Coordinates of C-alpha atoms in Angstrom, one line a residue:
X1 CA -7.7 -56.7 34.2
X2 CA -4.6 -54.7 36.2
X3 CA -5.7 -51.3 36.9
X4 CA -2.6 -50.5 37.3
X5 CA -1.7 -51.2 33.7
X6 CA -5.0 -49.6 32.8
X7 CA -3.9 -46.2 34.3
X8 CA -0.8 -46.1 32.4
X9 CA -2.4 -47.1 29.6
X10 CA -5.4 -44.0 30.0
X11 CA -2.8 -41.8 31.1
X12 CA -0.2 -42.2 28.0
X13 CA -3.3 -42.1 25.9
X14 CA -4.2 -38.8 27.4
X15 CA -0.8 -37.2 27.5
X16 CA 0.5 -38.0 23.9
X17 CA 3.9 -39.7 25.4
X18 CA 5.6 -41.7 27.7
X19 CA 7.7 -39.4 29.1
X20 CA 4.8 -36.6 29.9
X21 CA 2.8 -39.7 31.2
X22 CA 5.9 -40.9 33.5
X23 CA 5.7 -37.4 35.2
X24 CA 2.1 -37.4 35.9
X25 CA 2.4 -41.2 37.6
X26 CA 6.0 -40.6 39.2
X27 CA 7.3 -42.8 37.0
X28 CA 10.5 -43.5 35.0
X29 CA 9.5 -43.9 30.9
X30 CA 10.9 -47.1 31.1
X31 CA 8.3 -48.1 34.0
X32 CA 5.6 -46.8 31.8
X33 CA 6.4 -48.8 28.7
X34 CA 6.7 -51.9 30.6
X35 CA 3.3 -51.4 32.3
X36 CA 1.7 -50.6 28.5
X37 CA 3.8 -53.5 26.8
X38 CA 2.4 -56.4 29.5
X39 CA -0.6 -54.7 28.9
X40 CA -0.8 -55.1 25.0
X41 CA 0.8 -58.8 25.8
X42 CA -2.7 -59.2 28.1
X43 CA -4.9 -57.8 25.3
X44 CA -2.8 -59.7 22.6
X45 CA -2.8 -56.1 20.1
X46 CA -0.8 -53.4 19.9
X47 CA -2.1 -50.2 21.2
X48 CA -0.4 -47.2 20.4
X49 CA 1.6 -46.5 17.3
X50 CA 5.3 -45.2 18.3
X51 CA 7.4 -43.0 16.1
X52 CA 10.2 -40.7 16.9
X53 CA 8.2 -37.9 17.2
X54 CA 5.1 -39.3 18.8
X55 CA 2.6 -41.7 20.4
X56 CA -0.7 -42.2 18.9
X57 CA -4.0 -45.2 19.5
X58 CA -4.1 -48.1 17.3
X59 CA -7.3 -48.6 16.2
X60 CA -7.8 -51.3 19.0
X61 CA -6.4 -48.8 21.7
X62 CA -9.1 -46.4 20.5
X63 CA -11.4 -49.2 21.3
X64 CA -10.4 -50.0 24.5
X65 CA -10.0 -46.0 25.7
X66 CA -13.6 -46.0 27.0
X67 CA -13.7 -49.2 28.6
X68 CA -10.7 -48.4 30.7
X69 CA -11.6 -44.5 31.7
X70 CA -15.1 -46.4 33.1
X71 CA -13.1 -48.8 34.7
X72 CA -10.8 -46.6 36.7
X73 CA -13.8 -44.3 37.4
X74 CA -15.4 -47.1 39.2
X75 CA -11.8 -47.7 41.0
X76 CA -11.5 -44.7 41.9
X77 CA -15.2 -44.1 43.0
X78 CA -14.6 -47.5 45.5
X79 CA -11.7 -46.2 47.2
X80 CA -13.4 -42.9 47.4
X81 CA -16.2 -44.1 49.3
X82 CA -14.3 -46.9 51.2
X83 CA -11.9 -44.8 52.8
X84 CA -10.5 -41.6 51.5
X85 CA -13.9 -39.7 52.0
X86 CA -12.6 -39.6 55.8
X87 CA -9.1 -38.1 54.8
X88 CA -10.2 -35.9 51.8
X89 CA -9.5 -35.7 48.5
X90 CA -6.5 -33.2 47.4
X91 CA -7.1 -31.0 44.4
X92 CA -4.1 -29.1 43.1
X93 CA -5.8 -25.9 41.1
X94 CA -3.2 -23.4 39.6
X95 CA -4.2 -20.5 37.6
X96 CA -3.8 -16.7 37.4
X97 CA -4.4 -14.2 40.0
X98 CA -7.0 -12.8 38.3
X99 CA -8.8 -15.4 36.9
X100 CA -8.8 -16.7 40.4
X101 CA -10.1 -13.0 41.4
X102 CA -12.5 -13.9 39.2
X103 CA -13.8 -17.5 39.4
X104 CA -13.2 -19.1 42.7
X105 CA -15.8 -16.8 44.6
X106 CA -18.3 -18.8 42.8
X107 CA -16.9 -22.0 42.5
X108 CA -15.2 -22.6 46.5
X109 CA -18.6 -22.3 48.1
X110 CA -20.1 -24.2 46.0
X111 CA -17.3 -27.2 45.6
X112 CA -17.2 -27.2 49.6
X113 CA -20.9 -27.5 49.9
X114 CA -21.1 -30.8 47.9
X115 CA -18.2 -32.0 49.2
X116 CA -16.7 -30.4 52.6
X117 CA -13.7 -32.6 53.0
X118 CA -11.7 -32.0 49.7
X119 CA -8.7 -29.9 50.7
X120 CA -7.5 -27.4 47.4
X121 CA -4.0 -26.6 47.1
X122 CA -4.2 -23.6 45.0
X123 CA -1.0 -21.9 43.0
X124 CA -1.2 -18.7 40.9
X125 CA 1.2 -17.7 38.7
X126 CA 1.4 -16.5 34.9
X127 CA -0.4 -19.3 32.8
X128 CA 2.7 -20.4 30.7
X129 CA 4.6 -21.6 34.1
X130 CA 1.3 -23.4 35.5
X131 CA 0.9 -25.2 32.2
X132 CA 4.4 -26.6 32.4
X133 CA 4.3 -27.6 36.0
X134 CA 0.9 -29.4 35.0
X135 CA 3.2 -31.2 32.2
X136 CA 5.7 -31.8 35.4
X137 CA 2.6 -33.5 37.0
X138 CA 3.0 -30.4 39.6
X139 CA -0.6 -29.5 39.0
X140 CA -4.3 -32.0 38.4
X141 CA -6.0 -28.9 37.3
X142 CA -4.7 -25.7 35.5
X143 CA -7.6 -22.9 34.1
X144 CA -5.1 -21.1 31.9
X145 CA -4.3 -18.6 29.2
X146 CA -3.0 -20.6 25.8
X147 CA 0.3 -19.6 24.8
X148 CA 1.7 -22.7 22.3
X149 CA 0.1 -25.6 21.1
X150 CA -0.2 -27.7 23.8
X151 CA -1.4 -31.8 23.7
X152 CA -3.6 -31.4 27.0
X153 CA -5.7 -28.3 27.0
X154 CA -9.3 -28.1 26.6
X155 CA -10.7 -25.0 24.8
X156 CA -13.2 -23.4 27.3
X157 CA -13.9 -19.9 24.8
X158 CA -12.6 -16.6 23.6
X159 CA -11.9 -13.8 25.6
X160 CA -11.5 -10.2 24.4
X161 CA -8.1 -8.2 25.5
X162 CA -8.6 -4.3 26.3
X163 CA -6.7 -1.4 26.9
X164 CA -7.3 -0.2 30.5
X165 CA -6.5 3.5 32.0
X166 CA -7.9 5.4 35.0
X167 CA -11.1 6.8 34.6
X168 CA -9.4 10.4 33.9
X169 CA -7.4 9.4 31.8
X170 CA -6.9 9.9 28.0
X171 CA -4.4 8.3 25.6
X172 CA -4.1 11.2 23.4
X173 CA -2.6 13.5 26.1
X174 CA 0.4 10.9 25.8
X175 CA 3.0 11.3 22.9
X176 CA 4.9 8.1 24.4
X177 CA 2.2 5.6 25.9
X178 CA 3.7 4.3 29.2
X179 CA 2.8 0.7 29.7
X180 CA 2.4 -1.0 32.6
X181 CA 2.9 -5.2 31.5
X182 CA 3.7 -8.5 33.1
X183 CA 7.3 -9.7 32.4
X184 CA 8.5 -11.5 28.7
X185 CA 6.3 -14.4 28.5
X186 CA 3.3 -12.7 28.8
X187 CA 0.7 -13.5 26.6
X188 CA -0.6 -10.1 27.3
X189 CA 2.5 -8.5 27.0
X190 CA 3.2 -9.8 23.7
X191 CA -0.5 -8.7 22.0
X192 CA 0.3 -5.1 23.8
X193 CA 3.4 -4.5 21.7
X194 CA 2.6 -6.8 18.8
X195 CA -0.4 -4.4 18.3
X196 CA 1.7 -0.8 19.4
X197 CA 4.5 -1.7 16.8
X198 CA 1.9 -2.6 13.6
X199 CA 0.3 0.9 14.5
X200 CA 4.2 2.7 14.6
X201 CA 3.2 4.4 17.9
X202 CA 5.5 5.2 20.8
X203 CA 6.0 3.4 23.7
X204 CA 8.0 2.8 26.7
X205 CA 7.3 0.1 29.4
X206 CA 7.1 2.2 32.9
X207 CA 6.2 -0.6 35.4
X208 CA 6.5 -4.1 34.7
X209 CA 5.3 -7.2 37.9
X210 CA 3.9 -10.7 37.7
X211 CA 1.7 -9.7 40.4
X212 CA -1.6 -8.0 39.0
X213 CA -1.3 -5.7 42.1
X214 CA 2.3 -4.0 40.6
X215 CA 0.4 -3.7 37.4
X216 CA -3.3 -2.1 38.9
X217 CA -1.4 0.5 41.1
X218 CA 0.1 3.1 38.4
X219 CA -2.4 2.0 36.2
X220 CA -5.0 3.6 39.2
X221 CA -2.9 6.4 39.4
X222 CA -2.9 7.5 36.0
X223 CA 0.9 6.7 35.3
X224 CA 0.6 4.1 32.8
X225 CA -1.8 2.2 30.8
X226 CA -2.1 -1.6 30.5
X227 CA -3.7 -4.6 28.8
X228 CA -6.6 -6.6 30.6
X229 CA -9.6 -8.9 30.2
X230 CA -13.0 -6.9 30.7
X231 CA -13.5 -9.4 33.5
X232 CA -10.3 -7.9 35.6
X233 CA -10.8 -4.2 34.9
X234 CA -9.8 -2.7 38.1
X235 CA -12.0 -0.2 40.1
X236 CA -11.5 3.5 39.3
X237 CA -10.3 2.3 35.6
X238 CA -12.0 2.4 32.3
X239 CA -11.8 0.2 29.0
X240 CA -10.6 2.2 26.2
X241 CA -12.9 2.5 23.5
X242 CA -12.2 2.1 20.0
X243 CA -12.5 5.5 19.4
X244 CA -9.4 6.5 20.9
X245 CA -7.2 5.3 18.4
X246 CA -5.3 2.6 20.1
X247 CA -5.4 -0.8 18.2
X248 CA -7.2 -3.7 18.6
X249 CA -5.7 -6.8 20.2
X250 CA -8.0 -9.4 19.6
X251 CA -8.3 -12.2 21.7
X252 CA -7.1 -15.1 23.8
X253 CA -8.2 -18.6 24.7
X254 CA -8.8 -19.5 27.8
X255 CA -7.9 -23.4 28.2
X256 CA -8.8 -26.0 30.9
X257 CA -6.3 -28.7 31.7
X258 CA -7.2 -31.9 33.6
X259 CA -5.0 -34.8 35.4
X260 CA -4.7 -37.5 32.7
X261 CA -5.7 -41.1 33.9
X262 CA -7.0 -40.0 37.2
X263 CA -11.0 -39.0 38.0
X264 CA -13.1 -39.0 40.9
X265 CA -16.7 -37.4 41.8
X266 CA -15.1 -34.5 43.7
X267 CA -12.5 -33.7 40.3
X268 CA -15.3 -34.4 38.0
X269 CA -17.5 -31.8 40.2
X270 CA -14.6 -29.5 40.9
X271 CA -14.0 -29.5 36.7
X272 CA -17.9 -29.2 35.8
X273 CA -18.3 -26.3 38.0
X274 CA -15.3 -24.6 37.0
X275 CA -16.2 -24.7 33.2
X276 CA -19.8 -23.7 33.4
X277 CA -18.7 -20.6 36.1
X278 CA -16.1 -19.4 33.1
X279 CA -18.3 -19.9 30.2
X280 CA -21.0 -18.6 31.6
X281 CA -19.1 -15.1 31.9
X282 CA -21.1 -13.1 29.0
X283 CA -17.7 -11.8 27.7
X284 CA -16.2 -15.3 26.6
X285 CA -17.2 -16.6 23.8
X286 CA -18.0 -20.3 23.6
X287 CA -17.4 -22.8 21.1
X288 CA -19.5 -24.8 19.1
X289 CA -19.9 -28.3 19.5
X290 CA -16.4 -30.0 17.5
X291 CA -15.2 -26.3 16.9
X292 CA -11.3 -26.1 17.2
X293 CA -8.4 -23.6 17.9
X294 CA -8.3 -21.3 15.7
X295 CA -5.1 -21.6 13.6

């Protein structure tokens, strides 16, 4: 059987479309449905179910999904060990500064100790732009923040957002809260003002960066107040209590995507240790086994 035809198959599967799969393989949609139609010619079924506004398993594609994710693991664990063990393997990570702040002290050491020859190419940016550069099949891994619906991410937990000001700082001394916020976009952002406007209370955006630097700065200071995880509290800043007054903002998911139709025992490693670093984190909440998004 053509692994070849086997990979597109995995990675259509995986991605919900021919066009998002074309991306990921460098691929025209045309190429793809060619490789998946002499596939179904091999198997003699169809195996996905096309419509206008998507691309779902027969039931005899749902069959064959396990077989050929083994199949390619075992590919890809041959060439591994054949030859590109010598060259190293290339990971492309993207994910936010400060979930990278927060995670990949852990999880480099212990990824290079296992295996010393994969090279990471790592990209941080907001988590909306990371996710559609992953769907560009720019990026093999992306730990992000969910912002839409999306057809590849993986729910890791639930994170608590905060209100952050400098340690001598009180909300109440302010009659107009400055803010200190990423640009529109922002998951963040959006929860911050969502929140201030059910509440009626003033507001007025001071400082606004995409790098969590601009944002800690006259936050530190005691110019502004901002919206954070507890994980990325900066130092000589305090989480506001909820007896202060300012509303709650509930919570955002924190969501693993992965490389469709591609595996290996450095990604598989690289993907474990990731997870169990982030879940791990005593203020994410994990869920249970077959638990979805919440709506």
């Amino acid at each position: 059987m053509d692994t070849v035809l086997l990979r597109a198959f995995v990675t259509v599967a995986e991605s919900q479309g021919f066009s998002a799969a074309g991306k990921v393989l460098h691929r025209t949609q045309s190429a793809v449905s060619l490789q998946i139609k002499r596939l179904e010619d091999q198997m003699g079924q169809a195996l996905f179910e096309r419509t206008s506004r998507s691309v779902l398993l027969t039931s005899h594609g749902e069959q064959l999904l396990p077989y050929a994710r083994h199949m390619l693991k075992l590919e890809d664990e041959a060439r591994e060990r054949l030859g590109n063990r010598r060259r190293g393997e290339l990971i492309r990570f993207a994910t936010s500064e400060e979930q990278a702040s927060a995670y990949l002290p852990s999880l480099l050491p212990r990824h290079a100790q296992r295996f010393p020859e994969t090279r990471l190419e790592l990209t941080c940016d907001i988590s909306a732009t990371l996710v559609n550069q992953f769907h560009e099949g720019l990026q093999d891994v992306v730990l992000s923040i969910r912002h839409l619906p999306t057809q590849s991410g993986h729910l890791l937990g639930w994170e608590p957002m905060v209100w952050v000001v400098a340690d001598h700082c009180r909300p109440a001394d302010w009659d107009t809260l400055p803010l200190a916020l990423n640009p529109e976009g922002c998951i963040f952002r959006a929860h911050a003002l969502s929140a201030l406007g059910r509440e009626e209370r003033q507001w007025e955006t001071h400082y606004s960066s995409q790098s969590p630097t601009g944002i800690n700065l006259p936050v530190q200071a005691g110019l502004a107040m901002t919206v954070k995880t507890p994980r990325s509290v900066p130092a000589g800043c305090r989480i506001v209590g909820e007896a202060e007054g300012l509303p709650p903002l509930g919570q955002v998911e924190i969501e693993l995507h992965r490389r469709p139709g591609h595996t290996s025992e450095a990604l598989e490693a690289f993907c474990e240790e990731l997870e169990r670093i982030v879940t791990e984190n005593h203020d994410v909440a994990v869920p249970e086994a077959g638990e979805a998004l919440p709506g």
